[in-house]
GROMACS .gro file of C-alpha atoms in nm:
model
  224
    1UNK     CA    1   0.001   0.004   0.003
    2UNK     CA    2   0.133   0.342  -0.095
    3UNK     CA    3   0.238   0.577   0.183
    4UNK     CA    4   0.127   0.940   0.185
    5UNK     CA    5   0.426   1.169   0.163
    6UNK     CA    6   0.284   1.522   0.135
    7UNK     CA    7  -0.043   1.708   0.061
    8UNK     CA    8  -0.116   2.060  -0.053
    9UNK     CA    9  -0.444   2.234  -0.137
   10UNK     CA   10  -0.496   2.589  -0.264
   11UNK     CA   11  -0.714   2.803  -0.477
   12UNK     CA   12  -0.701   3.131  -0.679
   13UNK     CA   13  -0.956   3.340  -0.861
   14UNK     CA   14  -1.023   3.315  -1.228
   15UNK     CA   15  -1.210   3.500  -1.498
   16UNK     CA   16  -1.299   3.335  -1.829
   17UNK     CA   17  -1.338   3.503  -2.166
   18UNK     CA   18  -1.716   3.455  -2.139
   19UNK     CA   19  -1.722   3.660  -1.821
   20UNK     CA   20  -1.752   3.365  -1.583
   21UNK     CA   21  -1.572   3.427  -1.252
   22UNK     CA   22  -1.490   3.198  -0.967
   23UNK     CA   23  -1.208   3.011  -0.804
   24UNK     CA   24  -0.996   2.735  -0.933
   25UNK     CA   25  -0.895   2.479  -0.678
   26UNK     CA   26  -0.603   2.233  -0.678
   27UNK     CA   27  -0.547   1.945  -0.443
   28UNK     CA   28  -0.209   1.775  -0.478
   29UNK     CA   29  -0.115   1.454  -0.303
   30UNK     CA   30   0.229   1.283  -0.310
   31UNK     CA   31   0.258   0.912  -0.230
   32UNK     CA   32   0.527   0.648  -0.259
   33UNK     CA   33   0.538   0.514  -0.611
   34UNK     CA   34   0.349   0.183  -0.673
   35UNK     CA   35   0.601   0.072  -0.938
   36UNK     CA   36   0.940   0.229  -0.897
   37UNK     CA   37   1.064   0.226  -0.539
   38UNK     CA   38   1.408   0.350  -0.602
   39UNK     CA   39   1.445   0.581  -0.898
   40UNK     CA   40   1.111   0.769  -0.854
   41UNK     CA   41   1.075   0.946  -0.523
   42UNK     CA   42   0.700   1.014  -0.544
   43UNK     CA   43   0.376   0.958  -0.733
   44UNK     CA   44   0.208   1.301  -0.778
   45UNK     CA   45  -0.168   1.332  -0.832
   46UNK     CA   46  -0.357   1.659  -0.861
   47UNK     CA   47  -0.733   1.709  -0.879
   48UNK     CA   48  -0.858   2.036  -1.023
   49UNK     CA   49  -1.201   2.187  -0.935
   50UNK     CA   50  -1.379   2.514  -0.973
   51UNK     CA   51  -1.649   2.706  -0.786
   52UNK     CA   52  -1.842   2.969  -0.981
   53UNK     CA   53  -1.897   3.306  -0.829
   54UNK     CA   54  -2.267   3.364  -0.800
   55UNK     CA   55  -2.476   3.683  -0.787
   56UNK     CA   56  -2.466   3.811  -0.434
   57UNK     CA   57  -2.104   3.702  -0.372
   58UNK     CA   58  -2.152   3.334  -0.278
   59UNK     CA   59  -1.983   3.044  -0.451
   60UNK     CA   60  -2.155   2.756  -0.622
   61UNK     CA   61  -2.084   2.396  -0.559
   62UNK     CA   62  -1.740   2.246  -0.612
   63UNK     CA   63  -1.717   2.091  -0.964
   64UNK     CA   64  -1.427   1.880  -1.076
   65UNK     CA   65  -1.267   2.001  -1.398
   66UNK     CA   66  -0.961   1.780  -1.448
   67UNK     CA   67  -0.668   1.597  -1.299
   68UNK     CA   68  -0.301   1.516  -1.363
   69UNK     CA   69  -0.058   1.241  -1.271
   70UNK     CA   70   0.316   1.298  -1.258
   71UNK     CA   71   0.625   1.109  -1.142
   72UNK     CA   72   0.902   1.283  -0.942
   73UNK     CA   73   1.221   1.123  -1.059
   74UNK     CA   74   1.563   1.101  -0.899
   75UNK     CA   75   1.759   1.137  -1.225
   76UNK     CA   76   2.119   1.168  -1.116
   77UNK     CA   77   2.318   1.040  -1.417
   78UNK     CA   78   2.536   0.829  -1.192
   79UNK     CA   79   2.249   0.680  -0.994
   80UNK     CA   80   2.232   0.302  -1.061
   81UNK     CA   81   1.862   0.298  -0.974
   82UNK     CA   82   1.778   0.560  -1.240
   83UNK     CA   83   1.957   0.346  -1.498
   84UNK     CA   84   1.822   0.007  -1.387
   85UNK     CA   85   1.464   0.116  -1.330
   86UNK     CA   86   1.409   0.351  -1.625
   87UNK     CA   87   1.688   0.328  -1.891
   88UNK     CA   88   1.724  -0.041  -1.949
   89UNK     CA   89   1.572  -0.092  -2.291
   90UNK     CA   90   1.474  -0.457  -2.202
   91UNK     CA   91   1.234  -0.346  -1.934
   92UNK     CA   92   0.857  -0.345  -1.997
   93UNK     CA   93   0.711  -0.042  -2.162
   94UNK     CA   94   0.579   0.256  -1.966
   95UNK     CA   95   0.561   0.612  -2.092
   96UNK     CA   96   0.792   0.725  -1.820
   97UNK     CA   97   1.059   0.476  -1.929
   98UNK     CA   98   1.015   0.563  -2.291
   99UNK     CA   99   1.052   0.935  -2.228
  100UNK     CA  100   1.361   0.890  -2.019
  101UNK     CA  101   1.513   0.651  -2.281
  102UNK     CA  102   1.442   0.910  -2.548
  103UNK     CA  103   1.638   1.174  -2.354
  104UNK     CA  104   1.917   0.967  -2.202
  105UNK     CA  105   2.141   0.676  -2.302
  106UNK     CA  106   2.141   0.347  -2.113
  107UNK     CA  107   2.444   0.477  -1.921
  108UNK     CA  108   2.254   0.784  -1.801
  109UNK     CA  109   2.420   1.043  -2.031
  110UNK     CA  110   2.217   1.302  -2.213
  111UNK     CA  111   2.182   1.210  -2.581
  112UNK     CA  112   2.390   1.422  -2.811
  113UNK     CA  113   2.098   1.558  -3.012
  114UNK     CA  114   1.969   1.739  -2.700
  115UNK     CA  115   2.285   1.950  -2.658
  116UNK     CA  116   2.076   2.263  -2.700
  117UNK     CA  117   1.887   2.161  -2.386
  118UNK     CA  118   2.192   2.055  -2.187
  119UNK     CA  119   2.114   2.267  -1.885
  120UNK     CA  120   1.757   2.151  -1.881
  121UNK     CA  121   1.857   1.784  -1.871
  122UNK     CA  122   2.161   1.801  -1.650
  123UNK     CA  123   1.961   1.784  -1.332
  124UNK     CA  124   1.924   1.563  -1.019
  125UNK     CA  125   1.552   1.555  -1.037
  126UNK     CA  126   1.295   1.564  -1.324
  127UNK     CA  127   0.919   1.572  -1.305
  128UNK     CA  128   0.751   1.362  -1.575
  129UNK     CA  129   0.398   1.492  -1.638
  130UNK     CA  130   0.244   1.163  -1.737
  131UNK     CA  131  -0.121   1.262  -1.770
  132UNK     CA  132  -0.301   1.589  -1.786
  133UNK     CA  133  -0.673   1.572  -1.850
  134UNK     CA  134  -0.941   1.835  -1.855
  135UNK     CA  135  -1.297   1.692  -1.841
  136UNK     CA  136  -1.509   1.749  -2.147
  137UNK     CA  137  -1.720   2.030  -1.998
  138UNK     CA  138  -1.408   2.234  -1.926
  139UNK     CA  139  -1.219   2.199  -2.254
  140UNK     CA  140  -1.179   2.508  -2.463
  141UNK     CA  141  -1.269   2.740  -2.178
  142UNK     CA  142  -0.918   2.850  -2.080
  143UNK     CA  143  -0.938   2.657  -1.752
  144UNK     CA  144  -0.688   2.397  -1.876
  145UNK     CA  145  -0.402   2.640  -1.904
  146UNK     CA  146  -0.487   2.798  -1.573
  147UNK     CA  147  -0.491   2.467  -1.400
  148UNK     CA  148  -0.157   2.361  -1.550
  149UNK     CA  149   0.008   2.694  -1.455
  150UNK     CA  150  -0.139   2.658  -1.109
  151UNK     CA  151   0.001   2.310  -1.075
  152UNK     CA  152   0.348   2.438  -1.174
  153UNK     CA  153   0.341   2.705  -0.906
  154UNK     CA  154   0.213   2.468  -0.634
  155UNK     CA  155   0.484   2.208  -0.697
  156UNK     CA  156   0.733   2.467  -0.576
  157UNK     CA  157   0.541   2.514  -0.255
  158UNK     CA  158   0.523   2.157  -0.140
  159UNK     CA  159   0.694   2.082   0.189
  160UNK     CA  160   1.061   1.979   0.178
  161UNK     CA  161   1.205   1.749   0.049
  162UNK     CA  162   0.927   1.733  -0.215
  163UNK     CA  163   0.914   2.094  -0.318
  164UNK     CA  164   1.011   2.096  -0.687
  165UNK     CA  165   1.167   2.361  -0.898
  166UNK     CA  166   1.327   2.224  -1.212
  167UNK     CA  167   1.267   2.051  -1.539
  168UNK     CA  168   0.928   1.908  -1.636
  169UNK     CA  169   0.898   1.676  -1.938
  170UNK     CA  170   0.598   1.529  -2.105
  171UNK     CA  171   0.487   1.342  -2.429
  172UNK     CA  172   0.200   1.529  -2.601
  173UNK     CA  173   0.002   1.228  -2.708
  174UNK     CA  174  -0.354   1.109  -2.662
  175UNK     CA  175  -0.472   0.921  -2.353
  176UNK     CA  176  -0.631   0.595  -2.468
  177UNK     CA  177  -0.958   0.617  -2.277
  178UNK     CA  178  -1.040   0.978  -2.376
  179UNK     CA  179  -1.271   1.097  -2.653
  180UNK     CA  180  -1.105   1.331  -2.899
  181UNK     CA  181  -1.403   1.360  -3.140
  182UNK     CA  182  -1.259   1.150  -3.416
  183UNK     CA  183  -0.934   1.341  -3.455
  184UNK     CA  184  -0.633   1.152  -3.583
  185UNK     CA  185  -0.327   1.087  -3.360
  186UNK     CA  186  -0.138   1.351  -3.549
  187UNK     CA  187  -0.416   1.611  -3.506
  188UNK     CA  188  -0.440   1.535  -3.139
  189UNK     CA  189  -0.056   1.564  -3.096
  190UNK     CA  190  -0.048   1.898  -3.291
  191UNK     CA  191  -0.323   2.037  -3.070
  192UNK     CA  192  -0.157   1.931  -2.751
  193UNK     CA  193   0.180   2.080  -2.859
  194UNK     CA  194   0.004   2.407  -2.927
  195UNK     CA  195  -0.165   2.387  -2.577
  196UNK     CA  196   0.153   2.307  -2.394
  197UNK     CA  197   0.348   2.570  -2.586
  198UNK     CA  198   0.122   2.840  -2.440
  199UNK     CA  199   0.232   2.720  -2.095
  200UNK     CA  200   0.598   2.762  -2.166
  201UNK     CA  201   0.683   2.416  -2.298
  202UNK     CA  202   0.924   2.368  -2.598
  203UNK     CA  203   0.950   2.070  -2.826
  204UNK     CA  204   1.262   1.873  -2.748
  205UNK     CA  205   1.198   1.610  -3.025
  206UNK     CA  206   0.919   1.519  -3.265
  207UNK     CA  207   0.863   1.144  -3.305
  208UNK     CA  208   0.614   0.894  -3.434
  209UNK     CA  209   0.404   0.762  -3.148
  210UNK     CA  210   0.306   0.458  -3.354
  211UNK     CA  211   0.659   0.362  -3.439
  212UNK     CA  212   0.845   0.094  -3.242
  213UNK     CA  213   1.192   0.238  -3.311
  214UNK     CA  214   1.402   0.418  -3.046
  215UNK     CA  215   1.299   0.778  -3.090
  216UNK     CA  216   0.931   0.721  -3.136
  217UNK     CA  217   0.781   0.969  -2.887
  218UNK     CA  218   0.757   1.347  -2.915
  219UNK     CA  219   0.885   1.503  -2.597
  220UNK     CA  220   0.836   1.860  -2.465
  221UNK     CA  221   0.989   2.024  -2.163
  222UNK     CA  222   1.020   2.343  -1.963
  223UNK     CA  223   1.169   2.466  -1.640
  224UNK     CA  224   0.951   2.573  -1.349
   0.00000   0.00000   0.00000
């Protein structure tokens, strides 16, 4: 059973383009990781909600708008656990492993093609943003970018030793159980790249998500 490591909840006001006002709420919980006990120091889960400001100054009921899952990784290049848990190509597939293997060699060194991002990748800890989902009723409203930016800020405010300021990486692809309205994988990826770019992420590599070759994932990153 996973052990709770830290929790943080906070809110801030928002105003949407349609004039709706209210407060956006984030509840973050860190637990021990269910899969990687050594190389990943925490499983991070955040639930995002909103409360609409009503006439008269009261707030409406709390409505969930989305969630995210991330992995806080101990990524010291010399750490044997980082290499054995995440960089060994013979291990079973997870997106976290694939993203790390895209960026680093089996020996833990940054791959040469990412020399322009040397400072971003030469770090002791990395946050892999595995899943970021806005529920259907909140998509296209502007709440997604607000929630993501809020998450970035709150990660810095977690209690030590879990407070995180550093490199965040992600792969901008579809989540299998989500409805994307018939869009192709490429259309979904292009839309997600545009979305994450507006929150400060840059494309580190473009890949083919359907390919089985080494550099098959697109990866984006930023520093928070």
